[in-house]
Amino acid sequence: MEKNYMSFFSELNLSEKLNLWLAIVFLLFSNLIFSQTCSTTTVSPGTAILDNTTFNTTITVSSNVKITDVNITLDVTHTHNKDLDIFLVHPDGTRVEIITDKGGNGNGFNILFDDESINSLPGNGNGDVFIEDNYIPEDSFGLATFDGRMSSGDWVLEITDDAGSDIGVLNSVSLEICGNDPCTNGAIVGTITDYDPDADGINSLCDLDNDNDGILDANEGLCVTSYSGNFTALAPSLTSGDLDHDFVNVFGSGINLNILTSFNNVGGGVIAMGTNTLILGQDGTDSNDDTQNSSVEFVFSENVKLNNFIIGDIDVNDFQDEVNVVAYDQNGTLVQLDISFGSDLTYNSVLNRYSTPSGGALYDTPEHQLNISSDTHVKRIVVTNYLGNGGGFTNPGYQAIEFVSLDFCTVLDTDSDGTPDYLDTDSDNDGCFDAIEGSGNFTIDDLTPSNNLANGNEGAVNGEGVPTNTGSPQGVGTSATFTADAIPTLIITNPTAVCSPSTVDITVASVTAGSTSGTLTYWTNSAATSSLATPTAVGAGTYYIKLTATSGCYEVEPVVVTLSPAPTADAGSAASICAGDDFTASATA
């Protein structure tokens, strides 16, 4: 059958074309940036399938990737395939229906179940036998239900024979799982990316040292002071428009949190306060879910580390909601989020949305919750709800999604330059890099051109992103604590004034007495870029002495040389005297 794809594309409206192109671009970007690996686990239990009996087969998966695709191959011997109900269960309890009462009176099968198959399962009649070697699973959401979950653990194949007279054997089951390694997603050795700021090939979710100075992020103020609690209303109800911190108690953290709402003008929307929850809804009057994109934006007044942000009540009262969550840093760059979701939720990797096949859950039911965190700093979080309940929102108890609780902590930025200490190679801006200031006794000769201990192809890191030349993570280095000899101490005593036209030797020990050991050099400018030619004989003026420690760190201080003018002698008025007479002269300076 010939398909005219361009004709199909031309029939789409503008919104549909845009969504299609976005989906294509997303898929291409995902394949280019996030490398995918696949592995297959096979077990051959040879277990008997008995009449009116359910039994489970465990498939232990050791690889731990974030799932992008699951396929399963079943080799079954049975005298009446239609007797079988087969489910695949994820380690977190999520269940997917593979087949129920399918295959007619066929005698066994060896079939690959794959969401990408072009073959739909046959009907439920005795004559509807399997004729293909691959089919789409029976579950309406398919094996894609597992997308976004982690792969490792004990998977369970559940087989029920729900009739009598016919038995069989499970010969083997092969489970293929494709996914992205959560520790290397978006990380390319030698290339700085939003997910890997130190270009060491370990992304921020797993990297314990995101600037490769050998000091763990946890010791550089990644999480200084933590705050957590539920959203609590300070006003009884709210209407469409902006909702700021005047209406929400942010746990007394001292951080200003602005909460901004955006409602589309087609579906409308409402925001209200429930019991310890902030509620976002929309009336759902339009059938096009992509026009119903009401959102809530959480904007912090400073960078925070997101420990856990819980969004619940997804798909309450039997109406399906789709939720998208993204976060940004202070530069507007997307931040990688670590999102775990309840067993009743599914993830659409193309649209980056979470949803539930069926409703009826309460907001505090873990099966219908998202748990969101990030191991990098966050400035802004945007949550968008794409499907409404329909029927309007008459009270806070009838809503689309609820923001349940927020747990975050502040990050340290010692020099207030906008770069948190755990990403700053000189966090106190003292001119001595943190890698040198740490307790590992490193010197400037140990550093890469990026002023750390490893960067891209320069130096090596372990699986947790810590430079291997440290042996083990070194102690913290800040303006308050550092290796004693890393930063030199330069004490200057200005030399005593001398009479002009004499000169002064500023290299004598008395000028720098009390300073720590190191190499002294002499300069004409404070930046120490213009060398002083004759420091042993200088005239009046201000000069600069630079003391460099063995670590490579240095300090520059001024020295002031003062010259006093030579005295003037005055012997008084001229007078005549004879030879042999006495003469007395006096003089004043």
Coordinates of C-alpha atoms in Angstrom, one line a residue:
M1 CA 0.0 0.0 0.0
E2 CA 1.5 3.3 -1.1
K3 CA 1.2 6.2 1.4
N4 CA 1.5 9.9 0.4
Y5 CA 3.0 11.4 3.6
M6 CA 3.3 14.9 2.2
S7 CA -0.4 14.8 1.2
F8 CA -1.2 13.7 4.8
F9 CA 1.0 16.5 6.2
S10 CA -0.7 19.2 4.0
E11 CA -4.1 18.2 5.4
L12 CA -3.1 19.0 9.0
N13 CA -4.0 22.3 10.5
L14 CA -1.2 24.7 11.7
S15 CA -1.4 23.5 15.3
E16 CA -1.2 19.8 14.3
K17 CA 1.8 20.5 12.0
L18 CA 3.6 22.3 14.8
N19 CA 3.0 19.5 17.2
L20 CA 4.2 16.9 14.7
W21 CA 7.4 18.8 13.9
L22 CA 8.1 19.3 17.7
A23 CA 7.7 15.6 18.2
I24 CA 10.1 14.8 15.3
V25 CA 12.6 17.3 16.6
F26 CA 12.3 15.9 20.2
L27 CA 12.9 12.4 19.0
L28 CA 16.0 13.4 16.9
F29 CA 17.4 15.4 19.7
S30 CA 16.9 12.6 22.2
N31 CA 18.7 10.1 20.0
L32 CA 21.6 12.5 19.4
I33 CA 22.1 13.6 23.0
F34 CA 20.9 10.7 25.1
S35 CA 22.6 7.5 24.0
Q36 CA 20.4 4.5 24.4
T37 CA 21.6 1.0 25.3
C38 CA 19.6 -2.3 25.2
S39 CA 20.0 -5.5 27.1
T40 CA 18.0 -8.8 27.1
T41 CA 17.4 -11.0 30.1
T42 CA 16.2 -14.6 29.4
V43 CA 15.0 -17.2 31.8
S44 CA 13.9 -20.8 30.8
P45 CA 11.9 -22.1 33.7
G46 CA 10.1 -24.9 32.0
T47 CA 7.3 -24.4 34.5
A48 CA 4.0 -26.3 34.1
I49 CA 0.9 -24.2 33.4
L50 CA -1.9 -26.0 35.2
D51 CA -5.6 -25.6 34.9
N52 CA -7.3 -22.7 36.9
T53 CA -4.0 -21.7 38.4
T54 CA -1.8 -18.6 38.5
F55 CA 1.9 -18.7 38.8
N56 CA 4.7 -16.2 38.7
T57 CA 8.1 -16.3 37.0
T58 CA 10.8 -13.8 38.2
I59 CA 13.1 -12.1 35.7
T60 CA 15.9 -10.3 37.5
V61 CA 17.3 -7.4 35.6
S62 CA 20.7 -6.1 36.8
S63 CA 21.2 -3.2 34.5
N64 CA 19.8 0.1 35.8
V65 CA 18.7 2.4 33.0
K66 CA 15.9 4.9 32.6
I67 CA 13.5 2.9 30.4
T68 CA 12.7 4.1 26.9
D69 CA 11.5 0.8 25.4
V70 CA 10.4 -2.7 26.6
N71 CA 9.8 -5.8 24.5
I72 CA 9.0 -9.3 25.7
T73 CA 9.2 -12.7 23.9
L74 CA 7.2 -15.6 25.2
D75 CA 7.8 -19.2 24.3
V76 CA 4.8 -21.2 25.5
T77 CA 3.5 -24.7 24.9
H78 CA -0.2 -25.1 25.5
T79 CA -3.1 -27.0 23.9
H80 CA -5.6 -24.0 24.0
N81 CA -4.0 -20.6 24.0
K82 CA -7.2 -18.8 24.7
D83 CA -7.1 -20.1 28.3
L84 CA -4.2 -17.8 29.2
D85 CA -4.1 -14.4 30.8
I86 CA -0.5 -13.0 30.9
F87 CA 0.7 -9.8 32.6
L88 CA 4.2 -8.3 33.0
V89 CA 4.8 -6.5 36.4
H90 CA 7.6 -3.9 37.0
P91 CA 9.6 -4.1 40.3
D92 CA 7.5 -1.1 41.6
G93 CA 4.3 -3.0 41.0
T94 CA 3.2 -1.4 37.7
R95 CA 1.3 -4.0 35.6
V96 CA 0.9 -4.3 31.9
E97 CA -1.5 -6.6 30.2
I98 CA 0.2 -8.7 27.5
I99 CA -2.7 -11.0 26.4
T100 CA -6.0 -12.0 27.9
D101 CA -8.0 -14.9 26.3
K102 CA -6.3 -14.5 22.9
G103 CA -4.9 -17.1 20.5
G104 CA -8.0 -19.2 20.1
N105 CA -7.6 -23.0 20.1
G106 CA -4.0 -22.7 18.9
N107 CA -1.4 -25.0 20.3
G108 CA 1.3 -22.8 21.9
F109 CA 3.2 -19.8 20.5
N110 CA 6.6 -18.1 20.3
I111 CA 5.8 -14.4 20.0
L112 CA 7.5 -11.1 20.4
F113 CA 5.2 -8.5 22.0
D114 CA 6.4 -5.0 20.9
D115 CA 4.6 -1.6 20.9
E116 CA 6.1 -0.9 17.5
S117 CA 4.7 -4.0 15.9
I118 CA 2.2 -3.5 13.1
N119 CA 0.1 -6.5 14.1
S120 CA -2.9 -6.2 16.3
L121 CA -3.9 -9.2 18.4
P122 CA -6.6 -11.5 17.0
G123 CA -10.1 -11.7 18.5
N124 CA -11.4 -13.9 21.4
G125 CA -12.9 -16.6 19.3
N126 CA -11.6 -20.2 19.3
G127 CA -10.6 -19.8 15.6
D128 CA -8.7 -16.5 16.2
V129 CA -5.3 -18.1 16.3
F130 CA -2.0 -16.4 16.3
I131 CA -0.6 -16.2 12.8
E132 CA 2.2 -13.7 13.2
D133 CA 5.4 -13.9 15.2
N134 CA 5.0 -10.4 16.7
Y135 CA 2.1 -8.4 18.1
I136 CA 1.1 -5.2 19.9
P137 CA 0.4 -6.0 23.6
E138 CA -3.2 -6.0 24.7
D139 CA -2.8 -3.2 27.2
S140 CA -4.2 0.1 25.9
F141 CA -1.0 2.0 26.9
G142 CA 1.2 -0.9 25.9
L143 CA 4.7 -1.6 27.2
A144 CA 5.3 2.1 27.0
T145 CA 3.7 2.2 30.5
F146 CA 7.2 1.3 31.8
D147 CA 8.9 4.3 30.0
G148 CA 10.6 6.6 32.4
R149 CA 11.0 4.1 35.2
M150 CA 14.3 2.5 36.2
S151 CA 14.9 -1.0 35.0
S152 CA 16.8 -2.9 37.7
G153 CA 15.1 -5.3 40.0
D154 CA 12.8 -8.3 40.0
W155 CA 10.3 -8.2 37.2
V156 CA 7.4 -10.7 37.3
L157 CA 5.7 -12.5 34.5
E158 CA 2.2 -13.5 35.8
I159 CA 0.4 -16.3 33.9
T160 CA -3.1 -17.5 34.7
D161 CA -4.8 -20.5 33.1
D162 CA -8.5 -19.6 33.7
A163 CA -10.1 -22.8 32.2
G164 CA -9.9 -26.5 32.6
S165 CA -8.9 -29.5 30.4
D166 CA -5.9 -27.9 28.8
I167 CA -2.4 -27.4 30.3
G168 CA 1.0 -26.3 29.0
V169 CA 4.5 -25.2 29.8
L170 CA 6.3 -21.8 29.9
N171 CA 9.5 -22.7 28.0
S172 CA 11.2 -19.3 28.2
V173 CA 10.7 -15.6 28.5
S174 CA 13.1 -13.0 27.1
L175 CA 12.8 -9.4 28.4
E176 CA 14.5 -6.7 26.3
I177 CA 14.9 -3.3 27.9
C178 CA 16.3 -0.2 26.2
G179 CA 17.1 2.9 28.1
N180 CA 19.4 5.7 29.0
D181 CA 22.1 5.4 31.7
P182 CA 20.9 8.0 34.3
C183 CA 24.5 8.8 35.1
T184 CA 25.6 9.5 31.5
N185 CA 22.4 11.0 30.0
G186 CA 23.3 14.2 28.2
A187 CA 27.0 13.9 29.3
I188 CA 29.7 13.9 26.7
V189 CA 33.4 13.7 27.7
G190 CA 35.1 16.8 26.7
T191 CA 31.9 18.8 26.0
I192 CA 30.3 21.1 28.5
T193 CA 26.6 20.6 28.5
D194 CA 23.7 21.7 30.7
Y195 CA 23.7 18.2 32.2
D196 CA 27.5 18.0 32.6
P197 CA 29.0 21.4 33.5
D198 CA 32.5 19.9 34.1
A199 CA 32.5 17.8 30.9
D200 CA 33.7 14.7 32.6
G201 CA 31.0 12.4 31.1
I202 CA 29.1 12.0 34.4
N203 CA 25.9 14.1 34.5
S204 CA 24.8 16.2 37.5
L205 CA 22.3 13.6 38.8
C206 CA 25.2 11.2 39.6
D207 CA 28.2 13.6 39.8
L208 CA 29.3 14.2 43.4
D209 CA 31.8 16.9 42.3
N210 CA 30.3 19.1 39.6
D211 CA 33.4 21.4 39.2
N212 CA 36.0 18.7 39.6
D213 CA 38.0 20.5 42.3
G214 CA 38.2 17.3 44.3
I215 CA 35.8 18.7 47.0
L216 CA 32.4 17.1 47.2
D217 CA 29.4 19.3 46.2
A218 CA 27.8 18.4 49.6
N219 CA 30.8 20.0 51.3
E220 CA 30.7 23.1 49.1
G221 CA 27.2 24.2 50.2
L222 CA 25.0 22.4 47.7
C223 CA 22.5 22.1 50.5
V224 CA 23.0 24.6 53.3
T225 CA 19.7 25.0 55.1
S226 CA 16.7 22.9 54.3
Y227 CA 13.0 23.9 54.4
S228 CA 10.0 21.6 54.0
G229 CA 6.3 21.6 54.5
N230 CA 2.9 21.7 52.9
F231 CA 1.5 24.7 51.0
T232 CA -0.7 26.5 53.5
A233 CA -3.3 29.1 52.6
L234 CA -3.1 32.5 54.1
A235 CA -6.2 33.5 52.2
P236 CA -9.4 31.5 51.9
S237 CA -9.7 31.4 48.1
L238 CA -8.0 32.8 45.0
T239 CA -9.1 33.7 41.5
S240 CA -7.5 33.6 38.1
G241 CA -4.4 35.8 37.9
D242 CA -1.2 36.1 39.8
L243 CA -0.7 34.4 43.1
D244 CA 2.3 35.6 45.0
H245 CA 4.0 34.9 48.3
D246 CA 1.5 37.1 50.2
F247 CA -1.0 34.3 49.9
V248 CA 1.3 31.3 50.5
N249 CA 3.3 30.5 53.6
V250 CA 6.7 29.2 52.3
F251 CA 7.6 27.6 55.7
G252 CA 9.2 30.7 57.1
S253 CA 12.3 30.1 55.0
G254 CA 13.1 33.8 54.3
I255 CA 13.2 33.0 50.6
N256 CA 10.7 34.9 48.5
L257 CA 8.7 32.4 46.4
N258 CA 6.5 33.9 43.7
I259 CA 3.8 31.6 42.4
L260 CA 2.4 32.8 39.0
T261 CA -0.5 31.3 37.2
S262 CA -1.3 31.3 33.5
F263 CA -4.7 30.2 32.2
N264 CA -5.4 29.8 28.5
N265 CA -8.4 31.7 27.2
V266 CA -10.1 28.7 25.7
G267 CA -10.5 26.3 28.5
G268 CA -10.4 28.8 31.3
G269 CA -9.0 28.0 34.7
V270 CA -9.1 28.4 38.4
I271 CA -6.7 28.2 41.3
A272 CA -7.7 27.7 44.9
M273 CA -6.4 26.6 48.2
G274 CA -7.4 23.3 49.7
T275 CA -6.3 21.8 52.9
N276 CA -2.5 22.2 52.8
T277 CA -2.5 22.1 49.0
L278 CA -2.4 24.5 46.1
I279 CA -4.9 23.5 43.4
L280 CA -4.7 24.1 39.7
G281 CA -7.6 23.3 37.5
Q282 CA -9.4 24.2 34.2
D283 CA -12.9 23.8 33.1
G284 CA -12.1 21.5 30.2
T285 CA -14.7 22.9 27.7
D286 CA -12.4 22.5 24.7
S287 CA -11.7 19.0 23.3
N288 CA -8.2 19.9 22.1
D289 CA -5.9 19.1 25.0
D290 CA -3.1 21.2 23.6
T291 CA -5.1 24.4 24.0
Q292 CA -5.7 23.6 27.6
N293 CA -2.3 24.5 28.9
S294 CA -2.9 26.2 32.2
S295 CA 0.2 26.4 34.3
V296 CA 1.7 27.4 37.6
E297 CA 5.2 28.8 37.8
F298 CA 7.2 28.7 41.0
V299 CA 9.9 31.4 41.0
F300 CA 12.5 31.4 43.9
S301 CA 14.3 34.7 44.8
E302 CA 17.6 32.8 44.8
N303 CA 18.9 29.4 43.7
V304 CA 17.7 26.4 45.6
K305 CA 18.3 22.7 45.5
L306 CA 15.1 20.8 45.0
N307 CA 15.0 17.9 47.4
N308 CA 11.4 16.8 46.8
F309 CA 8.4 18.5 45.2
I310 CA 5.3 16.3 45.3
I311 CA 2.4 16.8 42.8
G312 CA -0.6 14.7 43.5
D313 CA -4.2 14.1 42.6
I314 CA -3.3 13.5 39.0
D315 CA -6.4 12.2 37.3
V316 CA -8.9 12.5 40.1
N317 CA -12.7 11.8 39.7
D318 CA -12.2 9.6 36.6
F319 CA -11.0 12.4 34.4
Q320 CA -7.6 12.1 32.8
D321 CA -5.0 14.8 33.4
E322 CA -1.6 15.2 31.6
V323 CA 1.1 17.0 33.5
N324 CA 4.4 18.5 32.2
V325 CA 7.1 19.7 34.6
V326 CA 10.2 21.6 33.6
A327 CA 12.8 23.7 35.6
Y328 CA 15.3 26.4 34.8
D329 CA 18.4 27.9 36.5
Q330 CA 19.0 31.6 36.9
N331 CA 20.3 31.8 33.3
G332 CA 17.1 30.4 31.9
T333 CA 18.8 27.1 31.1
L334 CA 16.8 23.8 31.4
V335 CA 17.7 21.9 34.5
Q336 CA 17.8 18.1 34.6
L337 CA 15.1 16.8 36.9
D338 CA 14.9 13.4 38.6
I339 CA 11.2 12.4 38.5
S340 CA 9.8 9.3 40.0
F341 CA 6.1 8.5 39.6
G342 CA 3.5 6.3 41.1
S343 CA 2.6 2.9 39.8
D344 CA -0.7 4.2 38.4
L345 CA 1.0 6.9 36.2
T346 CA 2.4 6.6 32.7
Y347 CA 5.0 8.7 31.0
N348 CA 4.8 10.0 27.4
S349 CA 8.5 10.5 26.4
V350 CA 7.6 12.3 23.2
L351 CA 5.5 15.0 24.9
N352 CA 7.3 14.7 28.2
R353 CA 4.0 14.3 30.1
Y354 CA 2.7 12.2 33.0
S355 CA -0.8 10.8 33.1
T356 CA -3.0 8.1 34.5
P357 CA -5.2 5.6 32.6
S358 CA -8.0 5.8 35.2
G359 CA -8.9 8.1 38.0
G360 CA -10.4 8.1 41.5
A361 CA -7.2 8.6 43.5
L362 CA -6.8 11.1 46.4
Y363 CA -4.0 13.6 46.3
D364 CA -2.1 11.8 49.1
T365 CA -2.2 8.4 47.3
P366 CA 1.4 7.6 46.2
E367 CA 0.2 5.7 43.2
H368 CA -1.0 9.0 41.7
Q369 CA 1.9 11.3 42.7
L370 CA 5.0 12.7 41.1
N371 CA 8.1 13.1 43.2
I372 CA 10.5 15.6 41.7
S373 CA 14.1 16.5 42.7
S374 CA 17.3 17.9 41.2
D375 CA 20.9 17.6 42.2
T376 CA 21.6 21.0 40.6
H377 CA 20.4 24.4 41.5
V378 CA 16.9 25.5 40.4
K379 CA 15.5 29.0 40.1
R380 CA 12.1 28.4 38.4
I381 CA 9.7 25.5 38.1
V382 CA 6.9 25.4 35.6
V383 CA 4.0 22.9 35.9
T384 CA 1.5 22.7 33.1
N385 CA -1.8 20.7 33.1
Y386 CA -3.1 19.7 29.7
L387 CA -6.4 18.0 30.4
G388 CA -9.2 19.2 32.6
N389 CA -11.9 17.3 34.4
G390 CA -14.8 18.8 32.5
G391 CA -17.8 20.2 34.2
G392 CA -16.1 23.1 35.9
F393 CA -14.6 23.7 39.3
T394 CA -17.1 24.7 41.9
N395 CA -15.0 24.1 45.0
P396 CA -11.5 23.2 46.0
G397 CA -12.5 19.6 46.3
Y398 CA -13.1 19.2 42.6
Q399 CA -9.8 19.9 40.9
A400 CA -7.3 18.7 38.3
I401 CA -4.0 18.6 40.1
E402 CA -2.7 19.5 43.6
F403 CA 0.6 20.7 44.7
V404 CA 1.1 18.8 47.9
S405 CA 4.5 19.7 49.5
L406 CA 7.9 21.2 48.7
D407 CA 11.2 20.3 50.2
F408 CA 14.2 22.5 49.2
C409 CA 17.4 23.9 50.5
T410 CA 19.5 27.0 49.8
V411 CA 22.9 26.7 48.0
L412 CA 26.0 28.6 49.0
D413 CA 27.5 31.4 46.8
T414 CA 30.4 32.7 49.0
D415 CA 31.5 35.5 46.6
S416 CA 27.9 36.3 45.4
D417 CA 28.9 36.1 41.8
G418 CA 25.8 34.1 40.8
T419 CA 27.7 30.8 40.5
P420 CA 27.1 28.5 43.5
D421 CA 30.3 27.3 45.2
Y422 CA 29.8 23.7 44.0
L423 CA 30.2 25.0 40.4
D424 CA 32.7 27.7 41.1
T425 CA 36.5 26.8 40.8
D426 CA 37.3 29.9 42.9
S427 CA 34.3 30.1 45.2
D428 CA 35.6 32.9 47.4
N429 CA 37.2 34.9 44.6
D430 CA 40.6 35.2 46.4
G431 CA 42.7 34.3 43.3
C432 CA 43.5 30.9 44.7
F433 CA 41.5 28.1 43.2
D434 CA 39.5 25.7 45.4
A435 CA 41.4 22.7 44.2
I436 CA 44.6 24.2 45.7
E437 CA 42.9 25.4 48.8
G438 CA 41.6 22.0 49.7
S439 CA 43.4 19.6 52.0
G440 CA 45.0 17.5 49.2
N441 CA 48.1 19.7 49.0
F442 CA 47.7 20.2 45.2
T443 CA 49.6 23.0 43.5
I444 CA 48.9 25.1 40.5
D445 CA 51.0 22.6 38.4
D446 CA 48.3 20.0 39.1
L447 CA 45.5 22.0 37.6
T448 CA 44.0 21.8 34.1
P449 CA 43.6 24.9 32.0
S450 CA 40.1 25.0 33.5
N451 CA 41.6 25.5 37.0
N452 CA 40.4 22.2 38.4
L453 CA 41.8 18.6 38.7
A454 CA 40.0 17.1 35.7
N455 CA 38.1 18.5 32.8
G456 CA 36.9 16.6 29.8
N457 CA 39.9 14.7 28.5
E458 CA 42.2 16.3 31.0
G459 CA 42.5 14.1 34.0
A460 CA 40.2 11.2 35.0
V461 CA 37.2 10.8 37.3
N462 CA 35.6 7.8 38.9
G463 CA 32.0 6.7 38.4
E464 CA 30.8 9.3 40.8
G465 CA 32.5 12.2 39.0
V466 CA 35.3 12.7 41.5
P467 CA 38.8 13.3 40.1
T468 CA 40.8 10.1 40.7
N469 CA 44.1 11.9 41.5
T470 CA 42.6 12.9 44.8
G471 CA 42.6 9.3 45.9
S472 CA 39.5 10.2 48.0
P473 CA 37.6 13.5 48.1
Q474 CA 39.7 16.2 49.7
G475 CA 38.6 18.5 52.4
V476 CA 36.7 21.7 51.8
G477 CA 38.5 24.8 50.7
T478 CA 37.0 28.3 51.3
S479 CA 38.1 31.6 52.6
A480 CA 37.5 30.3 56.1
T481 CA 39.3 26.9 55.9
F482 CA 42.1 26.0 53.6
T483 CA 45.5 24.2 53.6
A484 CA 47.8 26.3 55.8
D485 CA 50.4 26.9 53.1
A486 CA 48.1 27.1 50.1
I487 CA 47.6 30.9 50.4
P488 CA 50.7 32.9 51.5
T489 CA 50.6 35.7 54.0
L490 CA 52.4 38.9 52.9
I491 CA 53.2 41.5 55.5
I492 CA 54.7 44.8 54.3
T493 CA 56.6 47.3 56.5
N494 CA 57.4 50.5 54.5
P495 CA 61.1 51.4 54.6
T496 CA 62.3 54.4 56.6
A497 CA 62.6 57.6 54.6
V498 CA 66.1 58.5 53.4
C499 CA 67.4 61.7 52.0
S500 CA 67.3 62.4 48.3
P501 CA 69.0 61.6 46.0
S502 CA 69.6 58.3 47.8
T503 CA 67.7 55.2 46.8
V504 CA 66.0 52.4 48.7
D505 CA 66.4 48.6 48.5
I506 CA 62.9 47.1 48.9
T507 CA 64.3 43.6 48.7
V508 CA 65.8 43.7 52.2
A509 CA 64.2 41.3 54.7
S510 CA 62.9 44.0 57.0
V511 CA 60.3 45.0 54.3
T512 CA 58.6 41.6 54.3
A513 CA 59.4 40.5 57.8
G514 CA 56.7 38.2 59.3
S515 CA 55.5 36.9 55.9
T516 CA 55.2 33.2 55.1
S517 CA 57.7 31.5 52.9
G518 CA 57.6 31.7 49.1
T519 CA 59.0 33.5 46.1
L520 CA 59.1 37.3 46.1
T521 CA 58.9 39.3 42.9
Y522 CA 58.6 43.1 42.4
W523 CA 56.3 45.1 40.1
T524 CA 55.2 48.6 39.2
N525 CA 51.5 47.9 39.1
S526 CA 48.9 46.2 41.4
A527 CA 48.1 43.5 38.8
A528 CA 51.7 42.4 38.9
T529 CA 52.1 42.5 35.1
S530 CA 54.8 45.2 34.8
S531 CA 58.1 44.1 36.3
L532 CA 60.2 46.5 38.4
A533 CA 63.7 46.6 36.8
T534 CA 65.8 47.6 39.9
P535 CA 64.0 46.8 43.1
T536 CA 67.3 47.2 45.0
A537 CA 67.5 50.9 44.1
V538 CA 64.2 52.7 43.8
G539 CA 63.2 56.3 44.2
A540 CA 60.1 57.7 45.9
G541 CA 56.8 56.0 44.9
T542 CA 54.5 53.1 45.3
Y543 CA 55.6 49.7 44.2
Y544 CA 54.1 46.2 44.5
I545 CA 55.5 43.0 46.0
K546 CA 54.1 39.6 45.0
L547 CA 54.6 36.6 47.3
T548 CA 54.0 33.2 45.5
A549 CA 53.6 30.0 47.6
T550 CA 54.7 26.6 46.5
S551 CA 51.0 25.9 45.8
G552 CA 51.0 28.6 43.1
C553 CA 48.7 30.9 45.0
Y554 CA 50.0 34.4 45.6
E555 CA 49.3 37.7 47.3
V556 CA 50.2 41.2 46.1
E557 CA 50.7 44.1 48.4
P558 CA 51.9 47.7 47.9
V559 CA 55.1 49.1 49.5
V560 CA 55.6 52.9 49.8
V561 CA 59.0 54.5 49.5
T562 CA 59.5 58.0 50.8
L563 CA 62.5 60.3 50.2
S564 CA 63.2 63.4 52.3
P565 CA 64.7 66.5 50.7
A566 CA 68.5 67.2 51.4
P567 CA 69.1 70.0 54.0
T568 CA 70.3 73.6 52.9
A569 CA 73.2 75.2 54.8
D570 CA 73.3 79.1 55.5
A571 CA 76.5 80.6 56.9
G572 CA 75.1 84.2 57.2
S573 CA 76.3 87.4 55.5
A574 CA 79.7 87.7 53.8
A575 CA 82.5 89.3 55.9
S576 CA 86.2 90.1 55.5
I577 CA 88.8 88.9 57.9
C578 CA 92.6 89.0 58.1
A579 CA 94.9 86.1 57.9
G580 CA 95.4 84.5 61.3
D581 CA 92.1 85.8 62.7
D582 CA 89.6 83.4 64.3
F583 CA 86.2 82.8 62.4
T584 CA 82.9 81.4 63.8
A585 CA 80.2 80.3 61.4
S586 CA 76.6 79.0 62.1
A587 CA 74.2 77.3 59.8
T588 CA 70.5 76.4 59.8
A589 CA 68.9 73.6 57.8

